[in-house]
Amino acid sequence: MFYWIQIVGVLAFSMSGALTAMNKRMDAFGIFIIAFVTALGGGTLRDVLIGKTPVSWMEDLTYVNLVVAGFFLAIIFRKKLEYLRVSFFLFDTIGLGVFTLIGLEKGINIGLHPVICVAIGTMTACFGGVIRDILCNEIPVIFRKEVYATICIMGGILFFILRKFNLNEDILYLITSSFIISIRLLAVQFKWALPAIQHK
Amino acid sequence: MFYWIQIVGVLAFSMSGALTAMNKRMDAFGIFIIAFVTALGGGTLRDVLIGKTPVSWMEDLTYVNLVVAGFFLAIIFRKKLEYLRVSFFLFDTIGLGVFTLIGLEKGINIGLHPVICVAIGTMTACFGGVIRDILCNEIPVIFRKEVYATICIMGGILFFILRKFNLNEDILYLITSSFIISIRLLAVQFKWALPAIQHK
Amino acid sequence: MFYWIQIVGVLAFSMSGALTAMNKRMDAFGIFIIAFVTALGGGTLRDVLIGKTPVSWMEDLTYVNLVVAGFFLAIIFRKKLEYLRVSFFLFDTIGLGVFTLIGLEKGINIGLHPVICVAIGTMTACFGGVIRDILCNEIPVIFRKEVYATICIMGGILFFILRKFNLNEDILYLITSSFIISIRLLAVQFKWALPAIQHK
């Protein structure tokens, strides 16, 4: 099941990237690249920083195929995606939960400190969007509004707390991702945001 | 001969980077860095993603020396480069063909799937320009207009099709790079462009 | 002593990053990330390019803790930092000298050519600021004005010249960092700048 959710995550992220690029009037190549980095950029950055090379998408074509699928889905359904806004947002949120867990797991596997694992999980989930925004010449949206990364960090902390209780791994994953997904839904519903802190 | 063409490619790319930076009113250091990333950024990204570290320019000073040469040539001849526009564009186009081949070869050498090799070739040829545009605070030009990356992708596909026929390697290289260079010249001549796909 | 100065460097760089982010009206997460990349981005890029992975801050929590400390210090004292401008500038300048030396040393340790070591030292000291400026959607300040990177390059060259005289290593470090710090102070005092070179 974890595997299928991961597929939904990559698809959702690449569609969300493609839509952003279309709004920037990019050509087909630009749209594809933005879809690609939104979906796989966070994981690629993670792989490079922990030294897992060649990076994951070079060794398993599934990732690239999913991005290609997301790219075409976004182009075909671009007129209708407004109506699909809610299901779309749900996919993106599921992706957030799943990608955080994937990152956490990779950090644990190579024996890094929990604090660093949480950072890696957050990076996997959120930094594709950061690279997307940089390529689109904007200040990354997660630096300015919406709690997004913060929820991944909270989810990661919850994960390590629960882990002390020797829970079954599947249950641990289920609780953590449900937590991230629920808080994200609540955050958007009630417009929670971190305070901006101004210099003067 | 391949080696000499590579030299022309690095020189042309670093001069093209230096000119872009001058138009942004950067100082000498900024101009040098932009020349550097335009010429070597794509290959550096490739090396990092496939895990070939220290990256190539750290182990062979030739690359850095060529960028330095391109930097000074661009500064000295900056008034005259308008007249040299055509030969300059030719160098850049030759660079495009050669860099694609270098990337393809590196991917094949570490046993990656042809689709990934094509991606690596395109990255080697085109992503120095992407990094240049990001550092200059612009949306990368290859995401918006001109077929550029698309030609590298087509060249890469041609390479793998021809490879099935057991051609001599030199001939294979010659055909692929000639193809990329010719299509690029035609594309600019006739103003071919990928369609921009808009959301609404 | 070298160790303590390094701590001052990371603290100063992360505070300077946090202040920049506050001026951009970022939220708390954005401010933290900008503080992080300003302080550790140059070293992270260096580690990735030379293949030292997992990157340093993943294996020694001290770095992350220092960034957290710098982040809170900047928020708490944000109203008073105007009065602290001079001491703040001093810290930043000390960081510049120390980070250059750290980079030089890492390059020497893996047997790279002096020219590349100087590049690595400069990258360690200056490219955190470059990544900060990119994330804040600005053309990197060190590409446009102030001699900053140039001083690191000069310091690196001095280091390799002095090294031929078989000086004690501590003295070598002290002279190089003092040189970088003094020239930087003089440069700001007298508003030295590299010439901008324009295309037309």
PDB file of C-alpha atoms in Angstrom, chain B residues 19 21-31 33-34 44 48 52-55 57-59 61 64 71 75 78-79 81-82 134-137, chain C residues 48-51 110 112-113 115-116 119-120 122-123 127 130 134 137-140 142-146 149-150 153 194-200:
ATOM      1  CA  LEU B  19      28.411  38.507 -22.250  1.00  0.00           C
ATOM      2  CA  ALA B  21      26.737  38.868 -17.122  1.00  0.00           C
ATOM      3  CA  MET B  22      28.082  42.115 -18.629  1.00  0.00           C
ATOM      4  CA  ASN B  23      24.580  42.988 -19.759  1.00  0.00           C
ATOM      5  CA  LYS B  24      23.506  42.580 -16.132  1.00  0.00           C
ATOM      6  CA  ARG B  25      26.153  45.117 -15.080  1.00  0.00           C
ATOM      7  CA  MET B  26      27.979  42.638 -12.896  1.00  0.00           C
ATOM      8  CA  ASP B  27      31.507  43.243 -11.635  1.00  0.00           C
ATOM      9  CA  ALA B  28      34.522  41.232 -12.830  1.00  0.00           C
ATOM     10  CA  PHE B  29      34.022  38.492 -10.237  1.00  0.00           C
ATOM     11  CA  GLY B  30      30.355  38.059 -11.113  1.00  0.00           C
ATOM     12  CA  ILE B  31      31.186  37.907 -14.813  1.00  0.00           C
ATOM     13  CA  ILE B  33      31.375  33.104 -12.084  1.00  0.00           C
ATOM     14  CA  ILE B  34      28.608  33.379 -14.685  1.00  0.00           C
ATOM     15  CA  THR B  44      29.033  19.687 -12.691  1.00  0.00           C
ATOM     16  CA  VAL B  48      27.082  15.346  -8.729  1.00  0.00           C
ATOM     17  CA  LYS B  52      31.442  11.255 -10.024  1.00  0.00           C
ATOM     18  CA  THR B  53      33.253  13.297  -7.354  1.00  0.00           C
ATOM     19  CA  PRO B  54      35.403  15.347  -7.001  1.00  0.00           C
ATOM     20  CA  VAL B  55      33.662  16.827 -10.039  1.00  0.00           C
ATOM     21  CA  TRP B  57      36.881  20.468 -13.308  1.00  0.00           C
ATOM     22  CA  MET B  58      38.500  19.871  -9.914  1.00  0.00           C
ATOM     23  CA  GLU B  59      40.678  17.108 -11.313  1.00  0.00           C
ATOM     24  CA  LEU B  61      42.706  22.210 -14.711  1.00  0.00           C
ATOM     25  CA  VAL B  64      39.181  26.176 -15.530  1.00  0.00           C
ATOM     26  CA  PHE B  71      36.363  35.318 -19.766  1.00  0.00           C
ATOM     27  CA  ILE B  75      36.065  41.245 -22.064  1.00  0.00           C
ATOM     28  CA  ARG B  78      33.191  42.843 -26.057  1.00  0.00           C
ATOM     29  CA  LYS B  79      32.823  45.804 -28.419  1.00  0.00           C
ATOM     30  CA  LEU B  81      31.284  40.651 -30.492  1.00  0.00           C
ATOM     31  CA  GLU B  82      28.291  42.121 -32.279  1.00  0.00           C
ATOM     32  CA  ILE B 134      18.893  31.563 -12.132  1.00  0.00           C
ATOM     33  CA  LEU B 135      21.979  33.441 -10.933  1.00  0.00           C
ATOM     34  CA  CYS B 136      20.956  36.356 -13.176  1.00  0.00           C
ATOM     35  CA  ASN B 137      17.478  36.263 -11.594  1.00  0.00           C
TER      36      ASN B 137
ATOM     37  CA  VAL C  48      28.837  17.805  -2.461  1.00  0.00           C
ATOM     38  CA  LEU C  49      31.325  18.848  -5.165  1.00  0.00           C
ATOM     39  CA  ILE C  50      34.291  17.068  -3.568  1.00  0.00           C
ATOM     40  CA  GLY C  51      32.166  14.013  -2.676  1.00  0.00           C
ATOM     41  CA  ILE C 110      42.194  15.401  -0.718  1.00  0.00           C
ATOM     42  CA  LEU C 112      43.646  18.942  -5.184  1.00  0.00           C
ATOM     43  CA  HIS C 113      45.620  21.528  -7.162  1.00  0.00           C
ATOM     44  CA  VAL C 115      44.065  26.762  -7.882  1.00  0.00           C
ATOM     45  CA  ILE C 116      41.145  24.453  -7.096  1.00  0.00           C
ATOM     46  CA  ALA C 119      38.275  28.090  -5.459  1.00  0.00           C
ATOM     47  CA  ILE C 120      36.997  25.739  -2.746  1.00  0.00           C
ATOM     48  CA  THR C 122      36.231  31.018  -1.700  1.00  0.00           C
ATOM     49  CA  MET C 123      33.168  28.851  -2.292  1.00  0.00           C
ATOM     50  CA  PHE C 127      28.467  30.756  -1.634  1.00  0.00           C
ATOM     51  CA  VAL C 130      24.904  33.365  -3.046  1.00  0.00           C
ATOM     52  CA  ILE C 134      18.909  33.197  -4.931  1.00  0.00           C
ATOM     53  CA  ASN C 137      15.021  36.172  -5.501  1.00  0.00           C
ATOM     54  CA  GLU C 138      17.868  38.649  -5.957  1.00  0.00           C
ATOM     55  CA  ILE C 139      20.981  38.756  -8.099  1.00  0.00           C
ATOM     56  CA  PRO C 140      23.729  37.685  -5.669  1.00  0.00           C
ATOM     57  CA  ILE C 142      28.817  39.511  -4.419  1.00  0.00           C
ATOM     58  CA  PHE C 143      28.402  39.456  -8.206  1.00  0.00           C
ATOM     59  CA  ARG C 144      27.579  43.139  -8.275  1.00  0.00           C
ATOM     60  CA  LYS C 145      29.446  45.193  -5.739  1.00  0.00           C
ATOM     61  CA  GLU C 146      31.966  45.150  -2.934  1.00  0.00           C
ATOM     62  CA  ALA C 149      35.085  36.945  -2.935  1.00  0.00           C
ATOM     63  CA  THR C 150      38.141  38.651  -4.431  1.00  0.00           C
ATOM     64  CA  ILE C 153      40.939  34.551  -3.537  1.00  0.00           C
ATOM     65  CA  LEU C 194      35.720  45.853  -8.654  1.00  0.00           C
ATOM     66  CA  PRO C 195      34.870  47.642 -11.867  1.00  0.00           C
ATOM     67  CA  ALA C 196      31.611  46.669 -13.526  1.00  0.00           C
ATOM     68  CA  ILE C 197      32.324  45.844 -17.147  1.00  0.00           C
ATOM     69  CA  GLN C 198      29.579  46.715 -19.524  1.00  0.00           C
ATOM     70  CA  HIS C 199      28.851  45.230 -22.846  1.00  0.00           C
ATOM     71  CA  LYS C 200      28.022  48.458 -24.608  1.00  0.00           C
TER      72      LYS C 200
END
